[in-house]
XYZ file of N, CA, C and O in Angstrom:
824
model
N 9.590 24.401 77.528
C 9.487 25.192 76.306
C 10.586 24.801 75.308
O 10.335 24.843 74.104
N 11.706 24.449 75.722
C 13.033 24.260 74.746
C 12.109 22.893 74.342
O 11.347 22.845 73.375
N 12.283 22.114 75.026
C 11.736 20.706 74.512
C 10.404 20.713 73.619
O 10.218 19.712 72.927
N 9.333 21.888 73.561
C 8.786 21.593 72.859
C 9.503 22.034 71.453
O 9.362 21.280 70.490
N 10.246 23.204 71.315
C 10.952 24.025 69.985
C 11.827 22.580 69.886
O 11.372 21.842 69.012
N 12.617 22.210 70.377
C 13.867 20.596 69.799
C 12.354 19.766 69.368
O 12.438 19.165 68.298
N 11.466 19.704 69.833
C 10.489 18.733 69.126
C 9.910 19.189 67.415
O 9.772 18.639 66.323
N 9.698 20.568 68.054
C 9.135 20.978 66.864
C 9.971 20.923 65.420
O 9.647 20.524 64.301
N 11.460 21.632 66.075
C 12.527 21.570 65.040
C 12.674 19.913 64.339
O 12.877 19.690 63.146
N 12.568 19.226 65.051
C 12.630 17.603 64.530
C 11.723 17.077 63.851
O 11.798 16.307 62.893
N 10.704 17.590 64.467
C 9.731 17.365 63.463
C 9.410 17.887 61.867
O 9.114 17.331 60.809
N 9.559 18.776 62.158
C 10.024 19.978 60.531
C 11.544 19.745 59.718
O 11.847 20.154 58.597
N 12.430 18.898 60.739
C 13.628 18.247 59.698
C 13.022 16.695 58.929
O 13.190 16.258 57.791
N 12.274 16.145 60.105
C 11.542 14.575 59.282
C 10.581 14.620 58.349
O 10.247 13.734 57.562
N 9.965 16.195 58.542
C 9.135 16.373 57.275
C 10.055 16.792 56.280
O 9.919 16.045 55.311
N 10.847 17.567 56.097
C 12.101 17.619 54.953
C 12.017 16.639 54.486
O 11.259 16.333 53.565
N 12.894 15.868 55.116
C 13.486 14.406 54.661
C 12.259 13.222 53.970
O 12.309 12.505 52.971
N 11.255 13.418 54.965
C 10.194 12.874 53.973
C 10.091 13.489 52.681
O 10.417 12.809 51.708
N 9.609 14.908 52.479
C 9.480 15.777 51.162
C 10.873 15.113 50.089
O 10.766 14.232 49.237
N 11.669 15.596 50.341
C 12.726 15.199 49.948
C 13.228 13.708 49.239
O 13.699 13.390 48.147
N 12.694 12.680 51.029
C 12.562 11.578 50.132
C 11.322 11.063 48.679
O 11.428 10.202 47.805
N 10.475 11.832 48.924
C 9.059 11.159 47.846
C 9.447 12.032 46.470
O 9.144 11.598 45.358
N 10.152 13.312 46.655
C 10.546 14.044 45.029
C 11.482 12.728 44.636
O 11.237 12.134 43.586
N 12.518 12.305 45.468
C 13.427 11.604 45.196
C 13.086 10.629 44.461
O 13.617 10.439 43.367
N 11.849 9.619 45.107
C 10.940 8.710 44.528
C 10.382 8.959 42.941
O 10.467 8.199 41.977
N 9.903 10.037 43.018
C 9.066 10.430 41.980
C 10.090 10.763 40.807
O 9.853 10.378 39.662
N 11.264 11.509 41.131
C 12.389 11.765 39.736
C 12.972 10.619 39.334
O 13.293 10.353 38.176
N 13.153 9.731 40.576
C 13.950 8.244 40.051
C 12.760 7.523 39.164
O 13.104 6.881 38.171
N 11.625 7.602 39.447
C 10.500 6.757 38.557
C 10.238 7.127 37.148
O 10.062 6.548 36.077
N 10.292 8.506 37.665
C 9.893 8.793 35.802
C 11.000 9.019 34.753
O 10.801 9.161 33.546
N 12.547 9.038 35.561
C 13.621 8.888 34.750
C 13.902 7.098 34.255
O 14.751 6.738 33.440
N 12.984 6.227 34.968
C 13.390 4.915 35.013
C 12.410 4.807 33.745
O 12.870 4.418 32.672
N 11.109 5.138 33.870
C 10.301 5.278 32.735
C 10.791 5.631 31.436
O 11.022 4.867 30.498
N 10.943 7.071 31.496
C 11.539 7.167 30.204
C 12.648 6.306 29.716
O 12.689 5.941 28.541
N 13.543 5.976 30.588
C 14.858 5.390 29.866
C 13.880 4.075 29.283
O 13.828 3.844 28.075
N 13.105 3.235 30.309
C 12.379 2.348 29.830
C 12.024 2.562 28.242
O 12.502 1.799 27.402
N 11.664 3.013 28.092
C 10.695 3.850 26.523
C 11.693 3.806 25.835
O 11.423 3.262 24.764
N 12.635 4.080 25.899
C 13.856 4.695 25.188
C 14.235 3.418 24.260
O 14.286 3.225 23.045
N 14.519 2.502 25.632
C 15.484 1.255 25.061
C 14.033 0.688 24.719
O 14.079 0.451 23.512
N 13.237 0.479 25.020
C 11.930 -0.112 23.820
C 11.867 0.159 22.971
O 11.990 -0.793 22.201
N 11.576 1.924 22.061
C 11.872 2.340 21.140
C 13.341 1.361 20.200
O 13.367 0.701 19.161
N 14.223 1.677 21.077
C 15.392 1.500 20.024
C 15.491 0.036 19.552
O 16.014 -0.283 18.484
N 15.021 -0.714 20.314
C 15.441 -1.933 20.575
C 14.383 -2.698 19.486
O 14.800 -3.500 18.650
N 12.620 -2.242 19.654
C 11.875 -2.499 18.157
C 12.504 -2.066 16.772
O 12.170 -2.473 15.659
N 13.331 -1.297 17.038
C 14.124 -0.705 15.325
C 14.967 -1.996 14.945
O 15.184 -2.369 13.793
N 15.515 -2.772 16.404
C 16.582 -3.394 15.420
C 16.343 -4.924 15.085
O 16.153 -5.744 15.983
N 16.360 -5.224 13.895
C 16.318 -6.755 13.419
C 17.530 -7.203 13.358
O 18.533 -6.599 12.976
N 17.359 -9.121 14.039
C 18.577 -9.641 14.053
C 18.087 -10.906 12.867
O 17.022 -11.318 12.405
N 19.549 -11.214 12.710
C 19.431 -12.013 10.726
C 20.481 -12.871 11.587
O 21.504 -12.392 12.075
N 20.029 -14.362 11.714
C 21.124 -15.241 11.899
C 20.835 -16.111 10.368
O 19.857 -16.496 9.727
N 22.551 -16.148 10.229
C 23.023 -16.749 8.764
C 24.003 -17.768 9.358
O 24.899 -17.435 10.134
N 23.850 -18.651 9.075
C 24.920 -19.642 9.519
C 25.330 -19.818 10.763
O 26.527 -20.002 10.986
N 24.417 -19.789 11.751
C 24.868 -19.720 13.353
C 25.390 -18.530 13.638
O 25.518 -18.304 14.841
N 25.871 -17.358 12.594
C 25.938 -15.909 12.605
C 24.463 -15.023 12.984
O 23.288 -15.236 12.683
N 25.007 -14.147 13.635
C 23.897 -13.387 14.026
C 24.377 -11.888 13.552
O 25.467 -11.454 13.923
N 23.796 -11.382 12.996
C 23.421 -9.882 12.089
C 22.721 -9.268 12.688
O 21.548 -9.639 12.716
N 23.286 -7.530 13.760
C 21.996 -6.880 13.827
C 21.445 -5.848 12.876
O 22.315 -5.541 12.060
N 20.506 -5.314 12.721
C 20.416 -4.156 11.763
C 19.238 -3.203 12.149
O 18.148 -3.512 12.631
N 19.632 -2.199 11.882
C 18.515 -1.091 12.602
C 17.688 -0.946 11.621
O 18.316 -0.917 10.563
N 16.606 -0.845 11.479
C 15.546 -0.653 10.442
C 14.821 1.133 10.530
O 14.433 1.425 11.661
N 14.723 1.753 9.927
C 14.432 3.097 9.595
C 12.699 2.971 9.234
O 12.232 1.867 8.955
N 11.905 4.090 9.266
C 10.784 3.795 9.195
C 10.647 3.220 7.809
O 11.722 2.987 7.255
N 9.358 2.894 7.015
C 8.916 2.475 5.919
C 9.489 3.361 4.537
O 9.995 2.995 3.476
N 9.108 4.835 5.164
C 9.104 5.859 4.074
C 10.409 5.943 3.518
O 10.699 5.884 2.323
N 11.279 6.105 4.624
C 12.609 6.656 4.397
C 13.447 5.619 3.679
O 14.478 5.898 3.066
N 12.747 3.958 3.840
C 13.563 3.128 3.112
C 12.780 2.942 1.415
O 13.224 2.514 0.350
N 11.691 3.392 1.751
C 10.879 2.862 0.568
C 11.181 2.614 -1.179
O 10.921 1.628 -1.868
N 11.743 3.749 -1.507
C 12.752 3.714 -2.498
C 13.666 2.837 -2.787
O 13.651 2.085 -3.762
N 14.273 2.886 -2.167
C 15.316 1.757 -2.042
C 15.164 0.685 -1.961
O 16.201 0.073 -2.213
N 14.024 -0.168 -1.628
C 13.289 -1.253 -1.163
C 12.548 -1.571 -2.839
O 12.414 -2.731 -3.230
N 12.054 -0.182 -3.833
C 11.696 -0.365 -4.569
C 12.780 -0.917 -5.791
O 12.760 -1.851 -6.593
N 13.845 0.328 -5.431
C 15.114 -0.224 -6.592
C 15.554 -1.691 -6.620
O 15.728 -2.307 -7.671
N 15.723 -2.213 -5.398
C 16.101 -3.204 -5.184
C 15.115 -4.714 -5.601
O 15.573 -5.822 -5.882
N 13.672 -4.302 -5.525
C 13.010 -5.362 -5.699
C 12.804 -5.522 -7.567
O 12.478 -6.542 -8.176
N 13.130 -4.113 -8.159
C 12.720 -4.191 -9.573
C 14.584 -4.659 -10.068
O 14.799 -5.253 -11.124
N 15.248 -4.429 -9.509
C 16.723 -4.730 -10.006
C 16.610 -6.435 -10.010
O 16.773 -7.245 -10.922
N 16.273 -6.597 -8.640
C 16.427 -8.290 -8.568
C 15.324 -8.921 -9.286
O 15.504 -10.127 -9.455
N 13.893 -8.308 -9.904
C 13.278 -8.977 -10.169
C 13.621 -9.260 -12.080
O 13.191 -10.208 -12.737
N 14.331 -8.332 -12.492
C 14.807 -8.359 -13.622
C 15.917 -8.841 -13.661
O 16.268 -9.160 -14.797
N 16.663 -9.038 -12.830
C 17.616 -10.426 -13.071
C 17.217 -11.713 -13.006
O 18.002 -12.610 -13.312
N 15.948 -11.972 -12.599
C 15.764 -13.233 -12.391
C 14.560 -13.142 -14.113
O 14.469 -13.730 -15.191
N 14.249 -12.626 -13.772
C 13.495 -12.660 -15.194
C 14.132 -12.961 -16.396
O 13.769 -13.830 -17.189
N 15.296 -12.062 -16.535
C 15.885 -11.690 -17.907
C 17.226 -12.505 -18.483
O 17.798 -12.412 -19.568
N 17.526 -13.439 -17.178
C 19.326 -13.779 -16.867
C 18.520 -15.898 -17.362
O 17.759 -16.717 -16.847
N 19.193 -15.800 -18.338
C 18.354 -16.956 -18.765
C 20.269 -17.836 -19.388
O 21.034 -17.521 -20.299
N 20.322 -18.792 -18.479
C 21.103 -19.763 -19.251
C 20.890 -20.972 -20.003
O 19.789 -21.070 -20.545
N 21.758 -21.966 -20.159
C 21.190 -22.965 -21.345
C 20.615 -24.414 -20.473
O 20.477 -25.598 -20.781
N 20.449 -23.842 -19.607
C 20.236 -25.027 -18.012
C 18.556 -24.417 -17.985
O 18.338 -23.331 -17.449
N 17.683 -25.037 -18.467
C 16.263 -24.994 -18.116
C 15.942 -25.229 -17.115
O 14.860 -24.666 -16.950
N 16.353 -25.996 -15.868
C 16.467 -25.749 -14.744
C 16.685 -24.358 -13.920
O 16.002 -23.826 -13.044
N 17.486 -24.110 -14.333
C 18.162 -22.696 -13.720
C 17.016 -21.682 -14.258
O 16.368 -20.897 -13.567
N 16.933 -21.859 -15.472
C 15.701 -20.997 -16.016
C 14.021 -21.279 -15.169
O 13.203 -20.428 -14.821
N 13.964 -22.596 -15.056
C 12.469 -22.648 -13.840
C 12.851 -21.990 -12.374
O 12.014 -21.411 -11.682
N 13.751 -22.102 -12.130
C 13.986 -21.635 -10.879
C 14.141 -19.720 -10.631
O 14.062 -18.961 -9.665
N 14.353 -19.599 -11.877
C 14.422 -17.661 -12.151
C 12.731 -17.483 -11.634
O 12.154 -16.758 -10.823
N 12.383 -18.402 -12.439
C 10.932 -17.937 -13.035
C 9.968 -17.896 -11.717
O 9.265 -16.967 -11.320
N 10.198 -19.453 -11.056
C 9.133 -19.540 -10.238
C 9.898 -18.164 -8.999
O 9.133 -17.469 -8.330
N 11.247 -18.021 -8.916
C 10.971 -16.738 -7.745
C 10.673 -15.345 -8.231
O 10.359 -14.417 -7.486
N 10.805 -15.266 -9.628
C 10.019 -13.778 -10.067
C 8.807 -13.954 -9.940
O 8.367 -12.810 -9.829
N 7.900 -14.708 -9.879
C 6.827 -14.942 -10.065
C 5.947 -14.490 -8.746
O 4.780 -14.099 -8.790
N 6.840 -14.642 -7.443
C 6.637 -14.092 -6.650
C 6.397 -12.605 -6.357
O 5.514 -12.110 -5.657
N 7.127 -12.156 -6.870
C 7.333 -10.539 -7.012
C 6.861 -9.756 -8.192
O 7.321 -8.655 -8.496
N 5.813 -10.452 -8.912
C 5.093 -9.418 -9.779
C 3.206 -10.185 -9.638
O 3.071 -11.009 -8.734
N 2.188 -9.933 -10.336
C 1.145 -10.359 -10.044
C 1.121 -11.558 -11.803
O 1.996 -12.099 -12.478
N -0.184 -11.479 -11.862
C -0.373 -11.984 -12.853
C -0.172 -11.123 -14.196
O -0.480 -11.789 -15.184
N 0.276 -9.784 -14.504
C 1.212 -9.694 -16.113
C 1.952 -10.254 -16.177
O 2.110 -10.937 -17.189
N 2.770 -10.287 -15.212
C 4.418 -11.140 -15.557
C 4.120 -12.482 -15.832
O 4.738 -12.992 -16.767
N 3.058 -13.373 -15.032
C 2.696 -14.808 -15.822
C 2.468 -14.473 -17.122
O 2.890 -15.268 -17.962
N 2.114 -13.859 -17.357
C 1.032 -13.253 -18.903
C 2.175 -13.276 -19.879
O 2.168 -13.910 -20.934
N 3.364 -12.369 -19.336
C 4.554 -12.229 -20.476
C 5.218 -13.573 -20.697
O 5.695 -13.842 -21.799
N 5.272 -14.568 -19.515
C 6.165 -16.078 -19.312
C 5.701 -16.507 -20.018
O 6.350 -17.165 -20.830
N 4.056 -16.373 -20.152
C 3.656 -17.567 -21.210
C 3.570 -17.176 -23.148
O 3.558 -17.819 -24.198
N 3.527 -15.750 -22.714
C 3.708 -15.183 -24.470
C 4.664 -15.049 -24.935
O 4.908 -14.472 -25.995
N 5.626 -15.746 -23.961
C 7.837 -15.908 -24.487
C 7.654 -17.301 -24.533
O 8.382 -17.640 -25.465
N 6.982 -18.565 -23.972
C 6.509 -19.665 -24.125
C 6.076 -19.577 -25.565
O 6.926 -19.736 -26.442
N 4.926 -19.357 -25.850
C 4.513 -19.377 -27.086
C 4.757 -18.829 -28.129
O 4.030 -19.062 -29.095
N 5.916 -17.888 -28.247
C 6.995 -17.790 -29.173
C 8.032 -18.773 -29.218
O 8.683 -18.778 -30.263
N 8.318 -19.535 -28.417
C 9.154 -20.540 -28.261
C 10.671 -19.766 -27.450
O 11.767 -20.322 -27.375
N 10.226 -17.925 -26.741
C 11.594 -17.813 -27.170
C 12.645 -18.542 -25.788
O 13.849 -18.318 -25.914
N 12.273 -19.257 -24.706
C 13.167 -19.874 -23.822
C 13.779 -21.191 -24.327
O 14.828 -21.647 -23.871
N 12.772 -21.995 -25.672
C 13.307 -23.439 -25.702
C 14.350 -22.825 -26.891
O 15.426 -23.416 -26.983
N 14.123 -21.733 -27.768
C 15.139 -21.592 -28.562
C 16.409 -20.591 -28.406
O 17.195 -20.158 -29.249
N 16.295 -20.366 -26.839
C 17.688 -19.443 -26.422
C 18.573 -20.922 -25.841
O 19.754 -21.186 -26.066
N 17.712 -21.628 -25.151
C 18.480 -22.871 -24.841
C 19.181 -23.768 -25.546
O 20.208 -24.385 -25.262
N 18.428 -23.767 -26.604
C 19.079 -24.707 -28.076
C 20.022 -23.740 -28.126
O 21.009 -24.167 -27.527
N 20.192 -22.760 -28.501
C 20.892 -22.124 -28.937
C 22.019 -22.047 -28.042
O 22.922 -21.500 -28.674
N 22.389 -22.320 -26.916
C 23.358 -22.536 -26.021
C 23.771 -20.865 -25.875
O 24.882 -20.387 -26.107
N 22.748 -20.249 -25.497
C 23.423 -19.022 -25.420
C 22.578 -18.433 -24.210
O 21.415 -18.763 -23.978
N 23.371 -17.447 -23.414
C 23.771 -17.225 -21.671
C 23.108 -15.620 -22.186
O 23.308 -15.179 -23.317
N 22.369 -14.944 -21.210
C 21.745 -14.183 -21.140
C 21.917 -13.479 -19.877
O 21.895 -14.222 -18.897
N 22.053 -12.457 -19.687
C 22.366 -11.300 -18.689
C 21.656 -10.258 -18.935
O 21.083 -9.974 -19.986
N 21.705 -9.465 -17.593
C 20.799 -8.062 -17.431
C 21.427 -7.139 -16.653
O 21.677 -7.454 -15.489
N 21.831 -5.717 -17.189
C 22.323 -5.174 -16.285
C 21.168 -3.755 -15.919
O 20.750 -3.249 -16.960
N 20.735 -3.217 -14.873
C 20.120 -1.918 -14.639
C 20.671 -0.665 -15.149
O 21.802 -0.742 -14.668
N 20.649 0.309 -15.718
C 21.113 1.376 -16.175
C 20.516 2.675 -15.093
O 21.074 3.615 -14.529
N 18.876 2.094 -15.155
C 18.547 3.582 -14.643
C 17.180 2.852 -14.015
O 16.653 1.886 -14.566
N 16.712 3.425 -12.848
C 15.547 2.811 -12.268
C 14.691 4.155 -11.588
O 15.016 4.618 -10.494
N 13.548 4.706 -12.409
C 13.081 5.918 -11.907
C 11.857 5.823 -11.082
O 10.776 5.675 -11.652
N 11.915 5.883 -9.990
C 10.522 5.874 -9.115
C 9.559 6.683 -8.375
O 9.982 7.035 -7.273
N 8.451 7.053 -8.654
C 7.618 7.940 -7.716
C 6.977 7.084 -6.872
O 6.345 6.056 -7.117
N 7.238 7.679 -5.768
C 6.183 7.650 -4.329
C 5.348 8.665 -3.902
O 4.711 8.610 -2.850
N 5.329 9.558 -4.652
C 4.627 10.738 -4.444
C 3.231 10.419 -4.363
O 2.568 11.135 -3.612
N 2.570 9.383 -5.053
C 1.286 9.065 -5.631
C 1.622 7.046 -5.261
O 2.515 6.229 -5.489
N -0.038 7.078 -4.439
C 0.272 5.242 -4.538
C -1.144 4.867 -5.626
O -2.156 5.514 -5.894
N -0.670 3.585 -6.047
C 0.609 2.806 -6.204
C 1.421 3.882 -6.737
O 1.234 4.910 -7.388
N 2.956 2.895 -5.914
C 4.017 3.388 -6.655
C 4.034 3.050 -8.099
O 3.490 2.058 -8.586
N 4.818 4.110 -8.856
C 5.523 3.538 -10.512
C 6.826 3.828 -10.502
O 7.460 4.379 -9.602
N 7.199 3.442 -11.520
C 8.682 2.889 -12.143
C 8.798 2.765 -13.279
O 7.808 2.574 -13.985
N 10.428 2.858 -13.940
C 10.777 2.942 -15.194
C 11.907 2.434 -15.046
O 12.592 2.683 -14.054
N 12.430 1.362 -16.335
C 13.127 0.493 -15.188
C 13.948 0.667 -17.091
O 13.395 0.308 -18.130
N 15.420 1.348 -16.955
C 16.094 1.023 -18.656
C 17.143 0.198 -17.986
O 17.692 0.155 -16.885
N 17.187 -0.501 -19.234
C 18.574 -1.865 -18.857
C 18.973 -2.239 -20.194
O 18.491 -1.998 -21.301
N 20.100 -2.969 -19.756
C 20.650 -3.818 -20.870
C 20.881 -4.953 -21.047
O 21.438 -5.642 -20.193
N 20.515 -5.382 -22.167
C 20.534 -7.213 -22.104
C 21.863 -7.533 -22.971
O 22.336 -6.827 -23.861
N 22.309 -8.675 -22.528
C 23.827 -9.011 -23.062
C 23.479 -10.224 -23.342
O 22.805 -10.924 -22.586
N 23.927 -10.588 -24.501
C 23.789 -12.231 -25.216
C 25.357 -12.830 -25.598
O 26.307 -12.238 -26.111
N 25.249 -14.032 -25.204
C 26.397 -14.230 -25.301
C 26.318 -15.938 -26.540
O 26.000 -16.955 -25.923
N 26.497 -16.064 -27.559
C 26.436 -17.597 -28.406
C 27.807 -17.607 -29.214
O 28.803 -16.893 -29.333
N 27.368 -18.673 -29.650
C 28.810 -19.382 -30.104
C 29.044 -18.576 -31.391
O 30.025 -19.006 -31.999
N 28.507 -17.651 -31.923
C 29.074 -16.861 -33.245
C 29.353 -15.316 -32.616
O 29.430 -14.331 -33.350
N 29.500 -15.250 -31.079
C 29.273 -13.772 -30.770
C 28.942 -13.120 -29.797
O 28.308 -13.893 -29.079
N 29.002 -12.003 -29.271
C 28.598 -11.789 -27.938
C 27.142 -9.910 -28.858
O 27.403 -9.132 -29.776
N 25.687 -10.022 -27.846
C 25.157 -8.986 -28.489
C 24.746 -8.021 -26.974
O 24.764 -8.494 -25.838
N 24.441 -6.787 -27.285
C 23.729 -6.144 -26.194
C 22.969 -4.821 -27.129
O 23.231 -4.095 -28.088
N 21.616 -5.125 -25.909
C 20.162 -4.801 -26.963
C 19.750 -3.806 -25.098
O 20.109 -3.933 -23.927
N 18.949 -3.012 -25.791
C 18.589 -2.032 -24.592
C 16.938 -2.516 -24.385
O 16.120 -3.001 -25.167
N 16.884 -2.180 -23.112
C 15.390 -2.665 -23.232
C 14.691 -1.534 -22.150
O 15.508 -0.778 -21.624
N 13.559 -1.388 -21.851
C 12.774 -0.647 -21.126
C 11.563 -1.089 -20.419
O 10.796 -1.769 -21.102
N 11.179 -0.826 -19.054
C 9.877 -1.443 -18.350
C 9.520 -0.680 -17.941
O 10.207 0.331 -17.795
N 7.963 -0.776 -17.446
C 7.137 0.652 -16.563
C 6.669 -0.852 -16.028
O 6.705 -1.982 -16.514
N 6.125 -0.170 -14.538
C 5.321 -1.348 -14.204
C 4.512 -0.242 -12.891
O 4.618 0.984 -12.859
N 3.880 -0.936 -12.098
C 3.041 -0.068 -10.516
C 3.299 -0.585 -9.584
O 3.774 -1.620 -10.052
N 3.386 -0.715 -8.205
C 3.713 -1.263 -7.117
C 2.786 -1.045 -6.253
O 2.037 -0.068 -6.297
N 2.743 -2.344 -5.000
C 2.115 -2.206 -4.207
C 2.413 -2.752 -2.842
O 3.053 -3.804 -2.838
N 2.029 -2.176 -1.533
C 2.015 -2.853 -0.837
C 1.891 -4.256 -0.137
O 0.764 -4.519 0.282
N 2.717 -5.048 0.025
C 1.768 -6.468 0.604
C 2.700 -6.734 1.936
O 3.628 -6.045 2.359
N 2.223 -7.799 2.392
C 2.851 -8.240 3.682
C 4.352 -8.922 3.288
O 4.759 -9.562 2.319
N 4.629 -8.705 3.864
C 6.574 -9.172 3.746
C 6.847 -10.326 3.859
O 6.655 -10.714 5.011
N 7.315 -11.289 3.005
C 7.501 -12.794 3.310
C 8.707 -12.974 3.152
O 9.621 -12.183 2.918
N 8.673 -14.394 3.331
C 10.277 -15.056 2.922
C 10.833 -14.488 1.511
O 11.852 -13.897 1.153
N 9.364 -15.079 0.736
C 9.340 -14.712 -1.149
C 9.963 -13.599 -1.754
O 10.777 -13.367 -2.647
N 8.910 -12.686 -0.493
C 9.019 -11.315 -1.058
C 9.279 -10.354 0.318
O 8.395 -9.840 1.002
N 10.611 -10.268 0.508
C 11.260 -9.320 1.616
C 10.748 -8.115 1.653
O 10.446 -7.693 2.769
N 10.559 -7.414 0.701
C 10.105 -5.816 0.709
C 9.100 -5.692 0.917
O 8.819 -4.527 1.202
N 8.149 -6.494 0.930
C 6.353 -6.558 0.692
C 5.858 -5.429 0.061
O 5.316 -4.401 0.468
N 6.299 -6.040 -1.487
C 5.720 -5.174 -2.431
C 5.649 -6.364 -3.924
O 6.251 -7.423 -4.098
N 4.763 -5.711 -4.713
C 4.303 -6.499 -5.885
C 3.956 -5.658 -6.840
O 3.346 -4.596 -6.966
N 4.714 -6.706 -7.699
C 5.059 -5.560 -8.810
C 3.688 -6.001 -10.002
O 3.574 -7.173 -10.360
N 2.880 -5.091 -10.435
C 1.742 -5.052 -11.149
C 2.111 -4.496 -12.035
O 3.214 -3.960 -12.137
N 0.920 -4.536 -13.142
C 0.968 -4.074 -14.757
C 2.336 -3.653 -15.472
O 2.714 -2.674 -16.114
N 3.090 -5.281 -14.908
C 4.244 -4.550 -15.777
C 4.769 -5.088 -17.453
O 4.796 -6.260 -17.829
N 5.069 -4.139 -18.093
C 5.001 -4.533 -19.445
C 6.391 -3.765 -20.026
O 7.151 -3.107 -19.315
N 6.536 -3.972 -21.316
C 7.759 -3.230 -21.864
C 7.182 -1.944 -22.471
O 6.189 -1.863 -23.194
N 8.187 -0.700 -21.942
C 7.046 0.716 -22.486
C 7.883 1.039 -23.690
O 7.937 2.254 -23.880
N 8.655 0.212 -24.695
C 8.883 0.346 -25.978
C 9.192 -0.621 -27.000
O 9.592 -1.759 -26.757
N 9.011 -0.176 -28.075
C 9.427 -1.279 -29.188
C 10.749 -2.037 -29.215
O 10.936 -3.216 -29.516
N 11.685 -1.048 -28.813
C 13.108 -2.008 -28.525
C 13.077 -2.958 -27.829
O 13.343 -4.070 -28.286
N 12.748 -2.767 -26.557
C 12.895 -4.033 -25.512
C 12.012 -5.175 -25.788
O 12.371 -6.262 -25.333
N 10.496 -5.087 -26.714
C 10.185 -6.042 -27.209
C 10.980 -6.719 -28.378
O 11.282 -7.908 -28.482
N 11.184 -5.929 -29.028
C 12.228 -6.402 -30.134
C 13.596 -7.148 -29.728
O 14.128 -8.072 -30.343
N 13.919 -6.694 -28.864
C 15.130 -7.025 -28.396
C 14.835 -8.932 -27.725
O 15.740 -9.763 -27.645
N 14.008 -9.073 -27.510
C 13.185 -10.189 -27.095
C 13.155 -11.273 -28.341
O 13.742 -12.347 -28.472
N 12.527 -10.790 -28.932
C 12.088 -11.532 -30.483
C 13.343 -11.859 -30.972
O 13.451 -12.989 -31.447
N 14.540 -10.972 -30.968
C 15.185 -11.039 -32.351
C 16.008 -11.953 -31.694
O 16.402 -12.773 -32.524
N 16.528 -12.228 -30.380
C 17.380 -13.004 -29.261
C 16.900 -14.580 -30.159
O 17.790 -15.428 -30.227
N 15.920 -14.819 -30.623
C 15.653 -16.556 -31.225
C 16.566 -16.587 -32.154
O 16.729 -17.605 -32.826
């Protein structure tokens, strides 16, 4: 009788220890899981940027939360390359062909109706250096496409003088796929000057 109770008791401690061991199993798996998930999650957030045999990491935030910013940045840089015109026509094709990237076909539309005013071959004659600075860049995302309002200032600089003329843009935005060209993957559409100054300010620069 003892020997069967020491059996029985042993037997009901190896079932413990079994029980015991398979929760054990089961909490170590699904804590291994989640952590799994975890560092997947975090680890898709972060982009690495090698620059010069340098390596850059950077965490990336969803779309929304950068979106703005992605917008300021693409209408800031795209109006420096547009607007920043020196007496090196070179330097001036090279503005052009990478804005060209970052807006659709208006912005060809405006290149060639500053062409046919003559006004790039006669800022060049004129040996005079052209700059752009942003003042104010207003954007809704509330509604797609995005829009924008983009006030700035243009600075002229020639040999009788230095001038600065205010200018103004509206344009729409859109989604596209992200390239080398165009980092933000966005494109800037119907954009035009939304006043008489900033056209003027254009014209009178010959």
């Amino acid at each position: 009788m003892e020997k069967l109770f020491e059996i029985d008791k042993k037997f009901k401690h190896q079932r413990l220890l079994t029980i015991i061991s398979i929760v054990s199993f089961v909490i170590i798996s699904i804590a291994s899981i989640v952590f799994a998930n975890q560092v997947t999650n975090d680890f898709t957030k972060r982009i690495y940027v090698v620059n010069k045999d340098k390596q850059f990491e950077a965490m990336v935030s969803t779309v929304n939360e950068n979106r703005q910013a992605e917008i300021r940045y693409q209408l800031d840089r795209f109006h420096e390359l547009f607007f920043t015109i020196s007496p090196d026509p070179k330097a001036v094709d090279l503005n052009m062909e990478k804005a060209f990237y970052l807006g659709d076909e208006s912005v060809k539309r405006l290149y060639d109706d500053l062409i046919e005013r003559n006004f790039f071959r006669n800022m060049i004659q004129g040996n005079v250096n052209q700059t752009v600075k942003i003042d104010t860049i207003l954007v809704n995302t509330s509604t797609y496409p995005y829009t924008a309002e983009t006030i700035f200032r243009i600075y002229q600089t020639r040999a009788t003088g230095k001038s600065v003329k205010r200018g103004t843009s509206t344009c729409r935005l859109e989604d596209v796929v992200r390239t080398t060209n165009s980092p933000n993957g966005l494109m800037i559409r119907d954009f035009k000057f939304s006043s008489v100054d900033a056209k003027t300010s254009l014209e009178d620069a010959n």
